[in-house]
Amino acid sequence: MAKIAVFDMAGQQVSETKLSDAVFAVTPNETVMHTAVVNYLANQRQGTQSTLTRTEVRGGGRKPWRQKGTGHARQGSIRAPQWTHGGVALGPKPRSYRYSLTKKTKRLAMKSALSTKLLDQNLIVLDSLALEGYKTKPVVAMLEALGVSGKAMLVTAVADQKVVKSAANILGVKTAAVNTLNVYDILRYDKLIVSKDAVAKIEEVYAK
């Protein structure tokens, strides 16, 4: 089992902890991670785009000219797709883009993403991530003490509103509970800062 340093919110190393090889030391599978990211983004789509077909555009009920003898091409309606202000042929209609991945695929993608963070030394474990009040300053000070300057994701075992709201207006910082973690966010943020109890919960869920 890999060992990793555990820091406090002041940026000081206080201990070490072992990480489960079944979760944090798997060989990253880029194909599966890509599949999970594409699935996540597809499921975020609202699918509300819509265009009007020739039957839905107002007007065009009368044949513009007779069928033969005018020298023009035959036309049945001025709302056909080839006309200006006509309907749209084969345009988008409201639909759902959602689809599911197998449980095995989702688990492998999550393990691969977590292992990638550890492999790239972008995983930071905190002994505790708790705030006394709704203040941004302690979170900013913690990030500076840990040497985090890019995009960072703070992960707690359960949703902590003090942490969520205190970090909400810090540019490039996002918070998540273990049950809302996804591969897209893990890969998107440079640093993954996880509380020690969140690590235990992640291993409990994914080490099986």
JSON list of C-alpha atoms in Angstrom, two decimals:
[
{"chain": "A", "resi": 1, "resn": "MET", "atom": "CA", "xyz": [0.00, 0.00, 0.00]},
{"chain": "A", "resi": 2, "resn": "ALA", "atom": "CA", "xyz": [1.28, 3.44, -0.95]},
{"chain": "A", "resi": 3, "resn": "LYS", "atom": "CA", "xyz": [2.00, 5.92, 1.81]},
{"chain": "A", "resi": 4, "resn": "ILE", "atom": "CA", "xyz": [1.12, 9.59, 1.53]},
{"chain": "A", "resi": 5, "resn": "ALA", "atom": "CA", "xyz": [1.74, 12.55, 3.81]},
{"chain": "A", "resi": 6, "resn": "VAL", "atom": "CA", "xyz": [-1.18, 14.01, 5.75]},
{"chain": "A", "resi": 7, "resn": "PHE", "atom": "CA", "xyz": [-1.27, 17.78, 6.24]},
{"chain": "A", "resi": 8, "resn": "ASP", "atom": "CA", "xyz": [-3.25, 20.08, 8.48]},
{"chain": "A", "resi": 9, "resn": "MET", "atom": "CA", "xyz": [-4.96, 23.24, 7.22]},
{"chain": "A", "resi": 10, "resn": "ALA", "atom": "CA", "xyz": [-1.86, 25.24, 8.14]},
{"chain": "A", "resi": 11, "resn": "GLY", "atom": "CA", "xyz": [0.17, 23.29, 5.58]},
{"chain": "A", "resi": 12, "resn": "GLN", "atom": "CA", "xyz": [2.19, 21.32, 8.14]},
{"chain": "A", "resi": 13, "resn": "GLN", "atom": "CA", "xyz": [2.68, 17.57, 7.78]},
{"chain": "A", "resi": 14, "resn": "VAL", "atom": "CA", "xyz": [1.15, 15.89, 10.82]},
{"chain": "A", "resi": 15, "resn": "SER", "atom": "CA", "xyz": [1.30, 12.20, 9.90]},
{"chain": "A", "resi": 16, "resn": "GLU", "atom": "CA", "xyz": [1.24, 9.64, 7.10]},
{"chain": "A", "resi": 17, "resn": "THR", "atom": "CA", "xyz": [-1.52, 7.37, 5.89]},
{"chain": "A", "resi": 18, "resn": "LYS", "atom": "CA", "xyz": [-1.72, 4.31, 3.68]},
{"chain": "A", "resi": 19, "resn": "LEU", "atom": "CA", "xyz": [-3.82, 4.34, 0.54]},
{"chain": "A", "resi": 20, "resn": "SER", "atom": "CA", "xyz": [-5.53, 1.26, -0.83]},
{"chain": "A", "resi": 21, "resn": "ASP", "atom": "CA", "xyz": [-3.79, -0.13, -3.89]},
{"chain": "A", "resi": 22, "resn": "ALA", "atom": "CA", "xyz": [-7.18, -1.31, -5.18]},
{"chain": "A", "resi": 23, "resn": "VAL", "atom": "CA", "xyz": [-8.28, 2.33, -5.53]},
{"chain": "A", "resi": 24, "resn": "PHE", "atom": "CA", "xyz": [-5.21, 4.53, -5.81]},
{"chain": "A", "resi": 25, "resn": "ALA", "atom": "CA", "xyz": [-2.68, 2.24, -7.48]},
{"chain": "A", "resi": 26, "resn": "VAL", "atom": "CA", "xyz": [-4.47, 0.77, -10.48]},
{"chain": "A", "resi": 27, "resn": "THR", "atom": "CA", "xyz": [-3.01, 1.18, -13.95]},
{"chain": "A", "resi": 28, "resn": "PRO", "atom": "CA", "xyz": [-4.88, 4.20, -15.40]},
{"chain": "A", "resi": 29, "resn": "ASN", "atom": "CA", "xyz": [-7.09, 3.25, -18.32]},
{"chain": "A", "resi": 30, "resn": "GLU", "atom": "CA", "xyz": [-7.30, 6.34, -20.55]},
{"chain": "A", "resi": 31, "resn": "THR", "atom": "CA", "xyz": [-9.96, 4.83, -22.82]},
{"chain": "A", "resi": 32, "resn": "VAL", "atom": "CA", "xyz": [-12.32, 4.16, -19.94]},
{"chain": "A", "resi": 33, "resn": "MET", "atom": "CA", "xyz": [-11.71, 7.62, -18.43]},
{"chain": "A", "resi": 34, "resn": "HIS", "atom": "CA", "xyz": [-12.48, 9.20, -21.81]},
{"chain": "A", "resi": 35, "resn": "THR", "atom": "CA", "xyz": [-15.67, 7.17, -22.03]},
{"chain": "A", "resi": 36, "resn": "ALA", "atom": "CA", "xyz": [-16.73, 8.34, -18.56]},
{"chain": "A", "resi": 37, "resn": "VAL", "atom": "CA", "xyz": [-16.03, 11.99, -19.38]},
{"chain": "A", "resi": 38, "resn": "VAL", "atom": "CA", "xyz": [-18.01, 11.83, -22.63]},
{"chain": "A", "resi": 39, "resn": "ASN", "atom": "CA", "xyz": [-20.88, 10.16, -20.76]},
{"chain": "A", "resi": 40, "resn": "TYR", "atom": "CA", "xyz": [-20.85, 12.83, -18.04]},
{"chain": "A", "resi": 41, "resn": "LEU", "atom": "CA", "xyz": [-20.91, 15.70, -20.55]},
{"chain": "A", "resi": 42, "resn": "ALA", "atom": "CA", "xyz": [-23.67, 14.05, -22.59]},
{"chain": "A", "resi": 43, "resn": "ASN", "atom": "CA", "xyz": [-25.79, 13.64, -19.48]},
{"chain": "A", "resi": 44, "resn": "GLN", "atom": "CA", "xyz": [-25.40, 17.37, -18.70]},
{"chain": "A", "resi": 45, "resn": "ARG", "atom": "CA", "xyz": [-26.98, 18.38, -22.01]},
{"chain": "A", "resi": 46, "resn": "GLN", "atom": "CA", "xyz": [-30.49, 19.76, -21.70]},
{"chain": "A", "resi": 47, "resn": "GLY", "atom": "CA", "xyz": [-31.55, 18.73, -25.17]},
{"chain": "A", "resi": 48, "resn": "THR", "atom": "CA", "xyz": [-34.02, 21.63, -25.48]},
{"chain": "A", "resi": 49, "resn": "GLN", "atom": "CA", "xyz": [-32.91, 22.92, -28.90]},
{"chain": "A", "resi": 50, "resn": "SER", "atom": "CA", "xyz": [-35.74, 23.00, -31.41]},
{"chain": "A", "resi": 51, "resn": "THR", "atom": "CA", "xyz": [-36.41, 24.21, -34.95]},
{"chain": "A", "resi": 52, "resn": "LEU", "atom": "CA", "xyz": [-39.66, 24.65, -36.88]},
{"chain": "A", "resi": 53, "resn": "THR", "atom": "CA", "xyz": [-40.49, 22.25, -39.66]},
{"chain": "A", "resi": 54, "resn": "ARG", "atom": "CA", "xyz": [-42.42, 23.34, -42.77]},
{"chain": "A", "resi": 55, "resn": "THR", "atom": "CA", "xyz": [-45.68, 22.27, -41.08]},
{"chain": "A", "resi": 56, "resn": "GLU", "atom": "CA", "xyz": [-44.97, 24.48, -38.07]},
{"chain": "A", "resi": 57, "resn": "VAL", "atom": "CA", "xyz": [-43.97, 27.71, -39.87]},
{"chain": "A", "resi": 58, "resn": "ARG", "atom": "CA", "xyz": [-46.83, 30.19, -40.25]},
{"chain": "A", "resi": 59, "resn": "GLY", "atom": "CA", "xyz": [-48.12, 30.69, -43.81]},
{"chain": "A", "resi": 60, "resn": "GLY", "atom": "CA", "xyz": [-47.46, 28.90, -47.07]},
{"chain": "A", "resi": 61, "resn": "GLY", "atom": "CA", "xyz": [-50.88, 27.32, -47.42]},
{"chain": "A", "resi": 62, "resn": "ARG", "atom": "CA", "xyz": [-51.41, 28.56, -50.97]},
{"chain": "A", "resi": 63, "resn": "LYS", "atom": "CA", "xyz": [-49.50, 27.21, -53.94]},
{"chain": "A", "resi": 64, "resn": "PRO", "atom": "CA", "xyz": [-47.33, 30.18, -55.08]},
{"chain": "A", "resi": 65, "resn": "TRP", "atom": "CA", "xyz": [-47.96, 29.63, -58.81]},
{"chain": "A", "resi": 66, "resn": "ARG", "atom": "CA", "xyz": [-49.53, 27.07, -61.07]},
{"chain": "A", "resi": 67, "resn": "GLN", "atom": "CA", "xyz": [-47.73, 23.82, -61.72]},
{"chain": "A", "resi": 68, "resn": "LYS", "atom": "CA", "xyz": [-46.90, 24.33, -65.40]},
{"chain": "A", "resi": 69, "resn": "GLY", "atom": "CA", "xyz": [-46.37, 27.09, -67.92]},
{"chain": "A", "resi": 70, "resn": "THR", "atom": "CA", "xyz": [-44.64, 29.77, -65.83]},
{"chain": "A", "resi": 71, "resn": "GLY", "atom": "CA", "xyz": [-41.01, 28.87, -66.53]},
{"chain": "A", "resi": 72, "resn": "HIS", "atom": "CA", "xyz": [-40.39, 28.50, -62.80]},
{"chain": "A", "resi": 73, "resn": "ALA", "atom": "CA", "xyz": [-39.61, 25.27, -61.04]},
{"chain": "A", "resi": 74, "resn": "ARG", "atom": "CA", "xyz": [-42.71, 23.71, -59.56]},
{"chain": "A", "resi": 75, "resn": "GLN", "atom": "CA", "xyz": [-43.40, 24.79, -55.98]},
{"chain": "A", "resi": 76, "resn": "GLY", "atom": "CA", "xyz": [-46.06, 23.72, -53.54]},
{"chain": "A", "resi": 77, "resn": "SER", "atom": "CA", "xyz": [-45.46, 26.14, -50.70]},
{"chain": "A", "resi": 78, "resn": "ILE", "atom": "CA", "xyz": [-43.37, 29.20, -49.87]},
{"chain": "A", "resi": 79, "resn": "ARG", "atom": "CA", "xyz": [-42.56, 27.60, -46.52]},
{"chain": "A", "resi": 80, "resn": "ALA", "atom": "CA", "xyz": [-40.66, 24.65, -48.00]},
{"chain": "A", "resi": 81, "resn": "PRO", "atom": "CA", "xyz": [-37.06, 24.34, -46.69]},
{"chain": "A", "resi": 82, "resn": "GLN", "atom": "CA", "xyz": [-35.44, 25.82, -49.82]},
{"chain": "A", "resi": 83, "resn": "TRP", "atom": "CA", "xyz": [-37.34, 29.10, -49.37]},
{"chain": "A", "resi": 84, "resn": "THR", "atom": "CA", "xyz": [-36.23, 32.01, -47.19]},
{"chain": "A", "resi": 85, "resn": "HIS", "atom": "CA", "xyz": [-38.30, 31.92, -43.99]},
{"chain": "A", "resi": 86, "resn": "GLY", "atom": "CA", "xyz": [-39.23, 28.35, -44.81]},
{"chain": "A", "resi": 87, "resn": "GLY", "atom": "CA", "xyz": [-39.17, 25.44, -42.39]},
{"chain": "A", "resi": 88, "resn": "VAL", "atom": "CA", "xyz": [-35.97, 23.64, -41.42]},
{"chain": "A", "resi": 89, "resn": "ALA", "atom": "CA", "xyz": [-35.38, 20.20, -42.89]},
{"chain": "A", "resi": 90, "resn": "LEU", "atom": "CA", "xyz": [-33.98, 17.60, -40.50]},
{"chain": "A", "resi": 91, "resn": "GLY", "atom": "CA", "xyz": [-33.37, 20.21, -37.77]},
{"chain": "A", "resi": 92, "resn": "PRO", "atom": "CA", "xyz": [-32.95, 19.41, -34.06]},
{"chain": "A", "resi": 93, "resn": "LYS", "atom": "CA", "xyz": [-35.94, 18.66, -31.87]},
{"chain": "A", "resi": 94, "resn": "PRO", "atom": "CA", "xyz": [-36.06, 18.27, -28.07]},
{"chain": "A", "resi": 95, "resn": "ARG", "atom": "CA", "xyz": [-34.52, 14.98, -27.05]},
{"chain": "A", "resi": 96, "resn": "SER", "atom": "CA", "xyz": [-32.61, 13.35, -24.22]},
{"chain": "A", "resi": 97, "resn": "TYR", "atom": "CA", "xyz": [-28.89, 12.72, -24.63]},
{"chain": "A", "resi": 98, "resn": "ARG", "atom": "CA", "xyz": [-28.66, 10.61, -21.49]},
{"chain": "A", "resi": 99, "resn": "TYR", "atom": "CA", "xyz": [-27.21, 7.11, -21.54]},
{"chain": "A", "resi": 100, "resn": "SER", "atom": "CA", "xyz": [-25.71, 4.84, -18.91]},
{"chain": "A", "resi": 101, "resn": "LEU", "atom": "CA", "xyz": [-22.40, 3.10, -18.45]},
{"chain": "A", "resi": 102, "resn": "THR", "atom": "CA", "xyz": [-22.01, -0.27, -16.79]},
{"chain": "A", "resi": 103, "resn": "LYS", "atom": "CA", "xyz": [-21.15, -0.30, -13.11]},
{"chain": "A", "resi": 104, "resn": "LYS", "atom": "CA", "xyz": [-17.82, -1.99, -13.86]},
{"chain": "A", "resi": 105, "resn": "THR", "atom": "CA", "xyz": [-16.86, 0.74, -16.34]},
{"chain": "A", "resi": 106, "resn": "LYS", "atom": "CA", "xyz": [-17.76, 3.55, -13.95]},
{"chain": "A", "resi": 107, "resn": "ARG", "atom": "CA", "xyz": [-15.77, 2.01, -11.11]},
{"chain": "A", "resi": 108, "resn": "LEU", "atom": "CA", "xyz": [-12.70, 1.46, -13.28]},
{"chain": "A", "resi": 109, "resn": "ALA", "atom": "CA", "xyz": [-12.88, 5.02, -14.59]},
{"chain": "A", "resi": 110, "resn": "MET", "atom": "CA", "xyz": [-13.07, 6.44, -11.07]},
{"chain": "A", "resi": 111, "resn": "LYS", "atom": "CA", "xyz": [-10.15, 4.31, -9.85]},
{"chain": "A", "resi": 112, "resn": "SER", "atom": "CA", "xyz": [-8.11, 5.30, -12.91]},
{"chain": "A", "resi": 113, "resn": "ALA", "atom": "CA", "xyz": [-8.76, 9.00, -12.29]},
{"chain": "A", "resi": 114, "resn": "LEU", "atom": "CA", "xyz": [-7.83, 8.77, -8.60]},
{"chain": "A", "resi": 115, "resn": "SER", "atom": "CA", "xyz": [-4.72, 6.74, -9.41]},
{"chain": "A", "resi": 116, "resn": "THR", "atom": "CA", "xyz": [-3.71, 9.35, -12.00]},
{"chain": "A", "resi": 117, "resn": "LYS", "atom": "CA", "xyz": [-3.87, 12.09, -9.37]},
{"chain": "A", "resi": 118, "resn": "LEU", "atom": "CA", "xyz": [-1.65, 10.11, -7.01]},
{"chain": "A", "resi": 119, "resn": "LEU", "atom": "CA", "xyz": [0.74, 9.15, -9.81]},
{"chain": "A", "resi": 120, "resn": "ASP", "atom": "CA", "xyz": [1.11, 12.80, -10.86]},
{"chain": "A", "resi": 121, "resn": "GLN", "atom": "CA", "xyz": [1.54, 13.90, -7.22]},
{"chain": "A", "resi": 122, "resn": "ASN", "atom": "CA", "xyz": [-1.57, 16.03, -7.41]},
{"chain": "A", "resi": 123, "resn": "LEU", "atom": "CA", "xyz": [-3.35, 14.40, -4.48]},
{"chain": "A", "resi": 124, "resn": "ILE", "atom": "CA", "xyz": [-3.24, 16.14, -1.09]},
{"chain": "A", "resi": 125, "resn": "VAL", "atom": "CA", "xyz": [-4.68, 14.55, 2.03]},
{"chain": "A", "resi": 126, "resn": "LEU", "atom": "CA", "xyz": [-5.80, 16.69, 4.98]},
{"chain": "A", "resi": 127, "resn": "ASP", "atom": "CA", "xyz": [-6.22, 15.39, 8.50]},
{"chain": "A", "resi": 128, "resn": "SER", "atom": "CA", "xyz": [-9.41, 17.47, 8.71]},
{"chain": "A", "resi": 129, "resn": "LEU", "atom": "CA", "xyz": [-11.27, 19.92, 6.51]},
{"chain": "A", "resi": 130, "resn": "ALA", "atom": "CA", "xyz": [-13.57, 21.84, 8.83]},
{"chain": "A", "resi": 131, "resn": "LEU", "atom": "CA", "xyz": [-14.36, 25.52, 9.28]},
{"chain": "A", "resi": 132, "resn": "GLU", "atom": "CA", "xyz": [-15.81, 27.35, 12.27]},
{"chain": "A", "resi": 133, "resn": "GLY", "atom": "CA", "xyz": [-17.87, 29.76, 10.21]},
{"chain": "A", "resi": 134, "resn": "TYR", "atom": "CA", "xyz": [-18.76, 30.93, 6.73]},
{"chain": "A", "resi": 135, "resn": "LYS", "atom": "CA", "xyz": [-15.51, 32.68, 5.85]},
{"chain": "A", "resi": 136, "resn": "THR", "atom": "CA", "xyz": [-13.48, 32.60, 2.64]},
{"chain": "A", "resi": 137, "resn": "LYS", "atom": "CA", "xyz": [-10.23, 33.80, 4.23]},
{"chain": "A", "resi": 138, "resn": "PRO", "atom": "CA", "xyz": [-9.37, 30.50, 6.02]},
{"chain": "A", "resi": 139, "resn": "VAL", "atom": "CA", "xyz": [-9.81, 28.55, 2.77]},
{"chain": "A", "resi": 140, "resn": "VAL", "atom": "CA", "xyz": [-7.57, 30.97, 0.86]},
{"chain": "A", "resi": 141, "resn": "ALA", "atom": "CA", "xyz": [-4.96, 30.74, 3.63]},
{"chain": "A", "resi": 142, "resn": "MET", "atom": "CA", "xyz": [-5.11, 26.94, 3.55]},
{"chain": "A", "resi": 143, "resn": "LEU", "atom": "CA", "xyz": [-4.56, 26.82, -0.21]},
{"chain": "A", "resi": 144, "resn": "GLU", "atom": "CA", "xyz": [-1.59, 29.19, 0.08]},
{"chain": "A", "resi": 145, "resn": "ALA", "atom": "CA", "xyz": [-0.11, 27.12, 2.92]},
{"chain": "A", "resi": 146, "resn": "LEU", "atom": "CA", "xyz": [-0.44, 23.96, 0.81]},
{"chain": "A", "resi": 147, "resn": "GLY", "atom": "CA", "xyz": [1.19, 25.67, -2.17]},
{"chain": "A", "resi": 148, "resn": "VAL", "atom": "CA", "xyz": [-1.89, 25.32, -4.37]},
{"chain": "A", "resi": 149, "resn": "SER", "atom": "CA", "xyz": [-2.12, 28.04, -7.01]},
{"chain": "A", "resi": 150, "resn": "GLY", "atom": "CA", "xyz": [-4.08, 26.45, -9.86]},
{"chain": "A", "resi": 151, "resn": "LYS", "atom": "CA", "xyz": [-7.51, 24.90, -10.00]},
{"chain": "A", "resi": 152, "resn": "ALA", "atom": "CA", "xyz": [-8.31, 22.79, -6.95]},
{"chain": "A", "resi": 153, "resn": "MET", "atom": "CA", "xyz": [-11.10, 20.52, -5.80]},
{"chain": "A", "resi": 154, "resn": "LEU", "atom": "CA", "xyz": [-11.91, 20.11, -2.11]},
{"chain": "A", "resi": 155, "resn": "VAL", "atom": "CA", "xyz": [-13.47, 16.77, -1.22]},
{"chain": "A", "resi": 156, "resn": "THR", "atom": "CA", "xyz": [-15.25, 16.07, 2.07]},
{"chain": "A", "resi": 157, "resn": "ALA", "atom": "CA", "xyz": [-16.84, 12.84, 3.29]},
{"chain": "A", "resi": 158, "resn": "VAL", "atom": "CA", "xyz": [-20.29, 14.45, 3.37]},
{"chain": "A", "resi": 159, "resn": "ALA", "atom": "CA", "xyz": [-21.56, 17.81, 2.14]},
{"chain": "A", "resi": 160, "resn": "ASP", "atom": "CA", "xyz": [-20.38, 20.56, 4.51]},
{"chain": "A", "resi": 161, "resn": "GLN", "atom": "CA", "xyz": [-22.17, 23.82, 3.82]},
{"chain": "A", "resi": 162, "resn": "LYS", "atom": "CA", "xyz": [-19.54, 25.87, 5.64]},
{"chain": "A", "resi": 163, "resn": "VAL", "atom": "CA", "xyz": [-16.85, 24.53, 3.32]},
{"chain": "A", "resi": 164, "resn": "VAL", "atom": "CA", "xyz": [-19.10, 24.78, 0.25]},
{"chain": "A", "resi": 165, "resn": "LYS", "atom": "CA", "xyz": [-20.11, 28.41, 0.82]},
{"chain": "A", "resi": 166, "resn": "SER", "atom": "CA", "xyz": [-16.72, 29.55, 2.06]},
{"chain": "A", "resi": 167, "resn": "ALA", "atom": "CA", "xyz": [-15.03, 28.30, -1.12]},
{"chain": "A", "resi": 168, "resn": "ALA", "atom": "CA", "xyz": [-17.84, 29.24, -3.50]},
{"chain": "A", "resi": 169, "resn": "ASN", "atom": "CA", "xyz": [-16.41, 32.60, -4.59]},
{"chain": "A", "resi": 170, "resn": "ILE", "atom": "CA", "xyz": [-12.78, 31.51, -4.96]},
{"chain": "A", "resi": 171, "resn": "LEU", "atom": "CA", "xyz": [-11.89, 31.38, -8.65]},
{"chain": "A", "resi": 172, "resn": "GLY", "atom": "CA", "xyz": [-10.89, 27.90, -9.80]},
{"chain": "A", "resi": 173, "resn": "VAL", "atom": "CA", "xyz": [-11.95, 26.12, -6.58]},
{"chain": "A", "resi": 174, "resn": "LYS", "atom": "CA", "xyz": [-14.79, 23.61, -6.36]},
{"chain": "A", "resi": 175, "resn": "THR", "atom": "CA", "xyz": [-16.11, 21.52, -3.48]},
{"chain": "A", "resi": 176, "resn": "ALA", "atom": "CA", "xyz": [-17.66, 18.07, -3.59]},
{"chain": "A", "resi": 177, "resn": "ALA", "atom": "CA", "xyz": [-18.78, 15.31, -1.27]},
{"chain": "A", "resi": 178, "resn": "VAL", "atom": "CA", "xyz": [-17.67, 11.74, -1.90]},
{"chain": "A", "resi": 179, "resn": "ASN", "atom": "CA", "xyz": [-21.10, 10.75, -3.23]},
{"chain": "A", "resi": 180, "resn": "THR", "atom": "CA", "xyz": [-20.97, 13.52, -5.87]},
{"chain": "A", "resi": 181, "resn": "LEU", "atom": "CA", "xyz": [-17.45, 12.84, -7.17]},
{"chain": "A", "resi": 182, "resn": "ASN", "atom": "CA", "xyz": [-17.14, 12.23, -10.88]},
{"chain": "A", "resi": 183, "resn": "VAL", "atom": "CA", "xyz": [-14.27, 11.49, -13.26]},
{"chain": "A", "resi": 184, "resn": "TYR", "atom": "CA", "xyz": [-14.74, 14.71, -15.23]},
{"chain": "A", "resi": 185, "resn": "ASP", "atom": "CA", "xyz": [-14.17, 16.97, -12.20]},
{"chain": "A", "resi": 186, "resn": "ILE", "atom": "CA", "xyz": [-11.27, 14.89, -10.87]},
{"chain": "A", "resi": 187, "resn": "LEU", "atom": "CA", "xyz": [-9.42, 15.22, -14.18]},
{"chain": "A", "resi": 188, "resn": "ARG", "atom": "CA", "xyz": [-10.44, 18.83, -14.76]},
{"chain": "A", "resi": 189, "resn": "TYR", "atom": "CA", "xyz": [-8.93, 20.24, -11.57]},
{"chain": "A", "resi": 190, "resn": "ASP", "atom": "CA", "xyz": [-5.17, 20.36, -11.08]},
{"chain": "A", "resi": 191, "resn": "LYS", "atom": "CA", "xyz": [-5.11, 19.45, -7.38]},
{"chain": "A", "resi": 192, "resn": "LEU", "atom": "CA", "xyz": [-7.38, 17.07, -5.52]},
{"chain": "A", "resi": 193, "resn": "ILE", "atom": "CA", "xyz": [-7.49, 18.00, -1.81]},
{"chain": "A", "resi": 194, "resn": "VAL", "atom": "CA", "xyz": [-9.22, 15.26, 0.17]},
{"chain": "A", "resi": 195, "resn": "SER", "atom": "CA", "xyz": [-9.94, 15.02, 3.88]},
{"chain": "A", "resi": 196, "resn": "LYS", "atom": "CA", "xyz": [-8.75, 11.88, 5.64]},
{"chain": "A", "resi": 197, "resn": "ASP", "atom": "CA", "xyz": [-12.29, 10.71, 6.41]},
{"chain": "A", "resi": 198, "resn": "ALA", "atom": "CA", "xyz": [-13.23, 11.26, 2.74]},
{"chain": "A", "resi": 199, "resn": "VAL", "atom": "CA", "xyz": [-10.32, 9.01, 1.70]},
{"chain": "A", "resi": 200, "resn": "ALA", "atom": "CA", "xyz": [-11.66, 6.30, 4.02]},
{"chain": "A", "resi": 201, "resn": "LYS", "atom": "CA", "xyz": [-15.13, 6.64, 2.50]},
{"chain": "A", "resi": 202, "resn": "ILE", "atom": "CA", "xyz": [-13.77, 6.50, -1.06]},
{"chain": "A", "resi": 203, "resn": "GLU", "atom": "CA", "xyz": [-11.88, 3.30, -0.22]},
{"chain": "A", "resi": 204, "resn": "GLU", "atom": "CA", "xyz": [-14.96, 1.85, 1.45]},
{"chain": "A", "resi": 205, "resn": "VAL", "atom": "CA", "xyz": [-16.98, 2.38, -1.74]},
{"chain": "A", "resi": 206, "resn": "TYR", "atom": "CA", "xyz": [-14.43, 1.53, -4.44]},
{"chain": "A", "resi": 207, "resn": "ALA", "atom": "CA", "xyz": [-12.03, -0.96, -2.85]},
{"chain": "A", "resi": 208, "resn": "LYS", "atom": "CA", "xyz": [-14.54, -3.81, -3.03]}
]
